[in-house]
């Protein structure tokens, strides 16, 4: 009998501190109206010193474990998608494994898949479960984006927020995850980058650089193709999709994608207005919110999509 992966439970963590657009108006040459009109963002959560990628990942994990009704001892693999890890190594996943007390299982970070990191991690977890290698995988997106944006650069800092989302995928004999689709195009590497690297003088390269307008146009194009690919591979018409769970980068992109699927906005899991762009954490955060408040129900068909630096992008079609 074929093995599939199923979402067993979800969890999340958001930093306590909220920074509104009005707060940013006091620090930068920007306005609430510009940010809302161009992005849809109204506020974002910003991490305090103790709210690190590890700390937030751990909190989200405990929620997900409770939701899945399992203990850490059931976890066979840990994957943390983060562009803002605790250290180059040990990985955030290994640090988390130590805190969970489950030494022995594979644990690793996906660092450079940026905002598509969660989809990449989710896809890897799904492949390992389908192959029968493991039964239960903890998949996390955890980001402190506030520490890689230049707070003097209004074109980027207003867009991002911090947080973590966790999903537990487990083996079962009916789908589950129907398919995942991953892509990358290094030609567009300079469109979105945090160019710090080993051996580079730090000050010059620490912060994110983004060609927002170009990225916007590429995103709309590649996401449209990605939806077509995902639906075609599964022989599914867009009307069968119950929920779009998108990466939360820009409300105009999200609206465009909903339109492509002919989907009303109340069928799109949106957190952008309250959380900003939390990079690899944005999809599991949006998923967890819609699951917890009862909007997403068991048996419904979900389309998850993400895109980010690299460029990287990907999707997952999931029977929840
Ligand atoms: O998660 C990874 C994926 N990320 C994305 O996909 C982001 C995609 N891109 C976007 O979401 C949009 O391009 C942005 C929201 C980043 C920018 O919106 P835009 O409509 O593309 O604006 P723009 O960059 O073309 O800038 C328009 C104007 C410029 O002024 P001038 O040159 O027309 O005088 C900017 O300097 O808006 C100005 N501007 C701002 N004004 C007030 C840029 N940032 C701000 C700001 N407040 N925060």
XYZ file of C-alpha atoms and ligand atoms in Angstrom:
368
model
C 0.000 0.000 0.000
C 1.307 3.465 -0.907
C 2.482 5.763 1.850
C 1.582 9.449 1.941
C 2.261 12.249 4.355
C -0.470 14.007 6.258
C -0.429 17.209 8.308
C -0.884 15.940 11.865
C -0.617 19.243 13.698
C 0.448 22.872 13.390
C 1.780 25.511 15.779
C 3.139 29.025 15.813
C 4.880 31.724 17.780
C 4.806 35.491 17.326
C 6.987 37.939 19.270
C 5.163 39.986 21.870
C 6.166 43.400 20.521
C 4.026 44.846 17.727
C 5.294 47.687 15.546
C 2.591 49.506 13.584
C 2.990 51.567 10.427
C 2.346 54.629 12.604
C 5.357 53.661 14.746
C 7.453 53.481 11.558
C 6.231 56.919 10.453
C 8.082 58.315 13.489
C 11.383 56.679 12.445
C 11.356 56.851 8.637
C 10.232 58.941 5.685
C 7.175 56.731 5.118
C 3.447 56.706 5.834
C 0.794 54.269 6.998
C -1.156 54.987 3.816
C 1.804 54.214 1.491
C 2.558 50.940 3.254
C -1.081 49.793 3.260
C -1.692 50.835 -0.336
C 1.500 49.306 -1.789
C 1.760 46.192 0.438
C -1.361 45.600 2.590
C 0.749 45.528 5.773
C -0.573 47.351 8.871
C 1.713 46.018 11.587
C 4.392 43.383 12.242
C 5.752 41.503 15.280
C 9.370 42.338 16.133
C 11.528 40.007 18.225
C 13.068 41.036 21.527
C 16.638 39.877 22.200
C 15.564 36.547 23.713
C 13.121 35.806 20.867
C 15.565 34.060 18.536
C 14.906 31.681 15.630
C 15.536 28.801 18.053
C 13.329 30.080 20.858
C 10.432 30.774 18.485
C 10.879 27.422 16.716
C 10.732 25.631 20.061
C 7.517 27.394 21.107
C 5.855 26.668 17.744
C 6.991 23.031 17.971
C 5.344 22.467 21.349
C 2.048 23.808 20.003
C 2.299 21.559 16.944
C 3.138 18.498 19.053
C 0.097 19.151 21.239
C -2.116 19.609 18.174
C -0.786 16.341 16.689
C -1.188 14.629 20.074
C 2.336 13.173 19.974
C 5.481 13.582 22.081
C 8.956 14.641 20.846
C 10.033 10.977 20.964
C 7.885 10.347 17.840
C 9.940 12.777 15.718
C 12.141 11.026 13.112
C 13.547 14.137 11.395
C 13.750 17.893 12.053
C 14.023 20.477 9.281
C 14.193 24.193 10.096
C 13.812 26.639 7.221
C 15.409 29.928 8.251
C 17.493 32.668 6.691
C 18.198 34.031 10.163
C 19.665 31.055 12.054
C 21.151 31.139 15.530
C 24.617 30.362 14.168
C 26.237 29.134 10.941
C 26.424 25.862 12.838
C 25.336 23.981 14.850
C 22.121 24.317 12.882
C 18.989 25.705 14.528
C 17.514 22.238 13.944
C 20.311 20.570 15.942
C 19.958 23.121 18.737
C 16.219 22.454 18.768
C 16.761 18.698 18.738
C 18.927 19.056 21.844
C 16.184 21.058 23.591
C 13.567 18.482 22.641
C 15.813 15.689 23.930
C 15.550 13.540 20.802
C 19.207 12.965 19.894
C 19.842 10.602 16.994
C 17.356 11.583 14.294
C 18.575 13.683 11.324
C 18.240 17.432 11.916
C 19.255 20.233 9.559
C 18.510 23.797 8.472
C 17.575 25.025 5.028
C 19.130 28.484 5.118
C 19.315 29.884 1.651
C 15.959 28.998 0.174
C 14.693 32.209 1.794
C 10.950 32.824 1.604
C 10.462 29.535 -0.294
C 12.288 27.714 2.522
C 9.211 26.269 4.156
C 7.937 24.784 0.884
C 11.380 23.285 0.205
C 11.488 21.789 3.723
C 7.906 20.524 3.424
C 8.727 18.866 0.094
C 11.845 17.136 1.481
C 9.855 15.888 4.476
C 7.144 14.573 2.164
C 9.692 12.709 0.005
C 11.265 11.032 3.041
C 7.872 9.943 4.349
C 6.655 8.692 0.952
C 9.818 6.641 0.505
C 9.138 4.923 3.812
C 12.423 6.134 5.317
C 10.787 8.029 8.191
C 7.318 8.275 9.699
C 7.142 11.671 11.403
C 8.884 14.921 10.429
C 8.920 18.253 12.224
C 9.000 21.041 9.613
C 9.547 24.604 10.783
C 9.886 28.079 9.343
C 11.410 30.479 11.879
C 12.695 33.964 11.131
C 13.990 37.092 12.842
C 13.905 39.222 9.706
C 14.189 42.362 11.837
C 17.889 41.495 12.265
C 18.753 41.399 8.545
C 16.890 44.457 7.335
C 18.471 47.896 7.324
C 16.218 49.995 9.564
C 17.339 53.092 7.593
C 16.040 51.607 4.313
C 12.317 52.322 4.024
C 12.061 50.252 0.832
C 12.710 47.003 2.745
C 12.371 47.397 6.520
C 8.648 48.213 6.461
C 7.915 44.912 4.720
C 9.193 42.333 7.175
C 8.286 40.798 10.535
C 9.399 37.999 12.853
C 7.788 34.710 13.883
C 7.785 30.930 13.593
C 5.383 28.286 12.321
C 5.661 24.513 12.736
C 3.991 21.611 10.963
C 4.191 17.932 11.876
C 3.940 15.633 8.887
C 3.190 11.966 9.546
C 2.888 8.819 7.422
C -0.515 7.393 6.530
C -1.964 5.320 3.707
C -4.170 7.942 2.055
C -3.245 11.445 0.817
C -2.343 13.803 2.476
C 0.174 15.674 0.493
C -0.736 15.098 -3.165
C 2.324 16.704 -4.747
C 5.063 19.258 -4.220
C 6.831 21.316 -6.887
C 10.176 23.068 -6.419
C 12.006 25.488 -8.725
C 14.982 27.861 -8.709
C 16.592 30.313 -11.120
C 19.988 31.657 -10.073
C 19.917 34.125 -12.969
C 17.873 36.380 -10.698
C 20.209 36.053 -7.702
C 20.727 39.815 -7.406
C 17.020 40.646 -7.199
C 16.802 39.715 -3.504
C 19.867 39.014 -1.383
C 21.539 39.232 2.005
C 25.084 39.266 0.612
C 26.950 38.581 3.850
C 29.207 35.538 3.555
C 32.160 33.946 5.249
C 35.236 36.164 4.885
C 33.388 39.258 3.671
C 33.773 42.490 5.675
C 30.584 42.446 7.686
C 29.308 46.031 7.731
C 29.099 46.328 3.971
C 27.112 43.152 3.367
C 24.947 42.567 6.431
C 21.643 43.893 5.175
C 19.073 42.704 2.711
C 19.037 44.251 -0.750
C 15.942 44.005 -2.940
C 14.861 45.137 -6.396
C 11.232 45.160 -5.275
C 9.599 46.205 -8.504
C 11.422 43.594 -10.605
C 10.760 40.918 -8.011
C 7.065 41.770 -7.983
C 6.760 41.214 -11.738
C 8.767 37.982 -11.695
C 6.705 36.674 -8.760
C 3.371 37.221 -10.516
C 4.674 35.424 -13.601
C 6.288 32.404 -11.922
C 3.428 31.885 -9.469
C 0.922 31.813 -12.305
C 2.966 29.094 -14.048
C 3.387 27.253 -10.751
C -0.373 27.080 -10.181
C -0.909 25.718 -13.697
C 1.803 23.075 -13.127
C 0.401 22.020 -9.743
C -3.176 21.675 -10.963
C -2.209 19.958 -14.240
C 0.017 17.337 -12.571
C -2.881 16.426 -10.266
C -5.583 16.623 -12.948
C -7.494 19.065 -10.762
C -9.557 22.097 -11.792
C -8.933 25.341 -9.908
C -12.524 25.298 -8.628
C -11.660 22.201 -6.538
C -9.101 24.078 -4.417
C -10.687 25.102 -1.097
C -7.870 27.262 0.301
C -4.905 29.199 -1.003
C -2.172 29.428 1.662
C 0.326 31.813 0.064
C 3.651 33.280 1.059
C 2.809 36.679 2.531
C 4.920 39.200 0.586
C 2.488 41.686 -0.890
C -1.320 41.912 -0.818
C -1.403 42.891 -4.481
C 0.437 39.664 -5.390
C -1.901 37.627 -3.157
C -4.984 39.239 -4.715
C -3.598 38.548 -8.196
C -3.071 34.882 -7.340
C -6.563 34.551 -5.843
C -7.939 36.051 -9.038
C -5.996 33.544 -11.134
C -7.647 30.743 -9.154
C -11.044 32.533 -9.341
C -11.048 32.246 -5.573
C -12.831 34.680 -3.202
C -10.492 36.355 -0.712
C -12.248 34.685 2.218
C -10.745 31.424 0.886
C -7.199 32.798 1.131
C -5.241 32.440 4.395
C -3.968 35.981 4.940
C -1.769 37.163 7.815
C 0.184 39.823 5.909
C -1.812 42.737 7.345
C -1.010 41.724 10.942
C 2.398 40.041 10.565
C 4.141 41.486 7.495
C 6.455 39.237 5.494
C 8.000 36.655 7.833
C 9.922 34.919 5.023
C 10.133 31.137 5.613
C 7.684 31.395 8.524
C 4.858 33.024 6.603
C 3.192 29.919 5.134
C 3.078 27.817 8.342
C 1.971 30.903 10.304
C -0.915 31.513 7.884
C -1.794 27.819 7.875
C -1.766 27.542 11.659
C -3.957 30.616 12.091
C -6.616 29.361 9.684
C -6.525 25.867 11.235
C -6.795 27.167 14.803
C -9.680 29.537 14.145
C -11.554 26.734 12.384
C -11.592 28.148 8.858
C -9.498 25.300 7.382
C -11.279 21.987 7.962
C -10.149 18.361 7.634
C -10.678 16.989 4.113
C -10.296 20.352 2.382
C -7.866 20.882 -0.488
C -5.082 23.409 0.178
C -2.678 25.019 -2.273
C 0.490 26.255 -0.547
C 2.928 28.471 -2.471
C 6.138 30.314 -1.704
C 8.830 32.310 -3.513
C 11.927 34.184 -2.456
C 15.638 34.881 -2.799
C 17.683 32.688 -5.086
C 15.284 32.995 -6.799
C 13.479 29.969 -5.428
C 9.815 29.053 -5.576
C 7.550 26.099 -4.977
C 4.097 24.778 -4.163
C 2.329 21.925 -2.403
C -1.153 20.556 -2.988
C -2.468 19.066 0.243
C -5.640 17.266 1.283
C -5.757 18.539 4.883
O 9.368 37.621 0.262
C 10.175 37.771 -0.853
C 9.386 38.263 -1.946
N 9.223 39.700 -1.857
C 8.489 40.293 -2.768
O 7.908 39.658 -3.609
C 8.375 41.786 -2.789
C 7.850 42.193 -4.131
N 7.817 43.628 -4.329
C 6.921 44.406 -3.686
O 6.145 43.958 -2.870
C 6.883 45.855 -4.093
O 7.726 46.069 -5.196
C 7.283 46.809 -2.941
C 6.191 46.848 -1.902
C 8.584 46.379 -2.342
C 7.438 48.241 -3.481
O 6.239 48.654 -4.122
P 6.313 49.337 -5.550
O 4.956 49.722 -5.916
O 7.029 48.361 -6.459
O 7.152 50.636 -5.272
P 8.536 51.103 -5.922
O 9.663 50.286 -5.393
O 8.381 51.202 -7.405
O 8.650 52.550 -5.317
C 7.663 53.560 -5.632
C 8.016 54.806 -4.847
C 9.479 55.207 -4.960
O 9.552 56.612 -5.002
P 9.749 57.386 -6.407
O 11.052 56.878 -6.974
O 8.568 57.001 -7.254
O 9.775 58.821 -6.013
C 10.082 54.738 -3.654
O 11.189 55.487 -3.254
O 7.760 54.597 -3.456
C 8.919 54.969 -2.700
N 8.976 54.151 -1.503
C 8.363 54.483 -0.362
N 7.607 55.543 -0.036
C 7.123 55.588 1.223
C 9.607 52.970 -1.334
N 9.404 52.529 -0.074
C 8.644 53.464 0.540
C 8.108 53.570 1.835
N 7.352 54.636 2.126
N 8.302 52.612 2.770
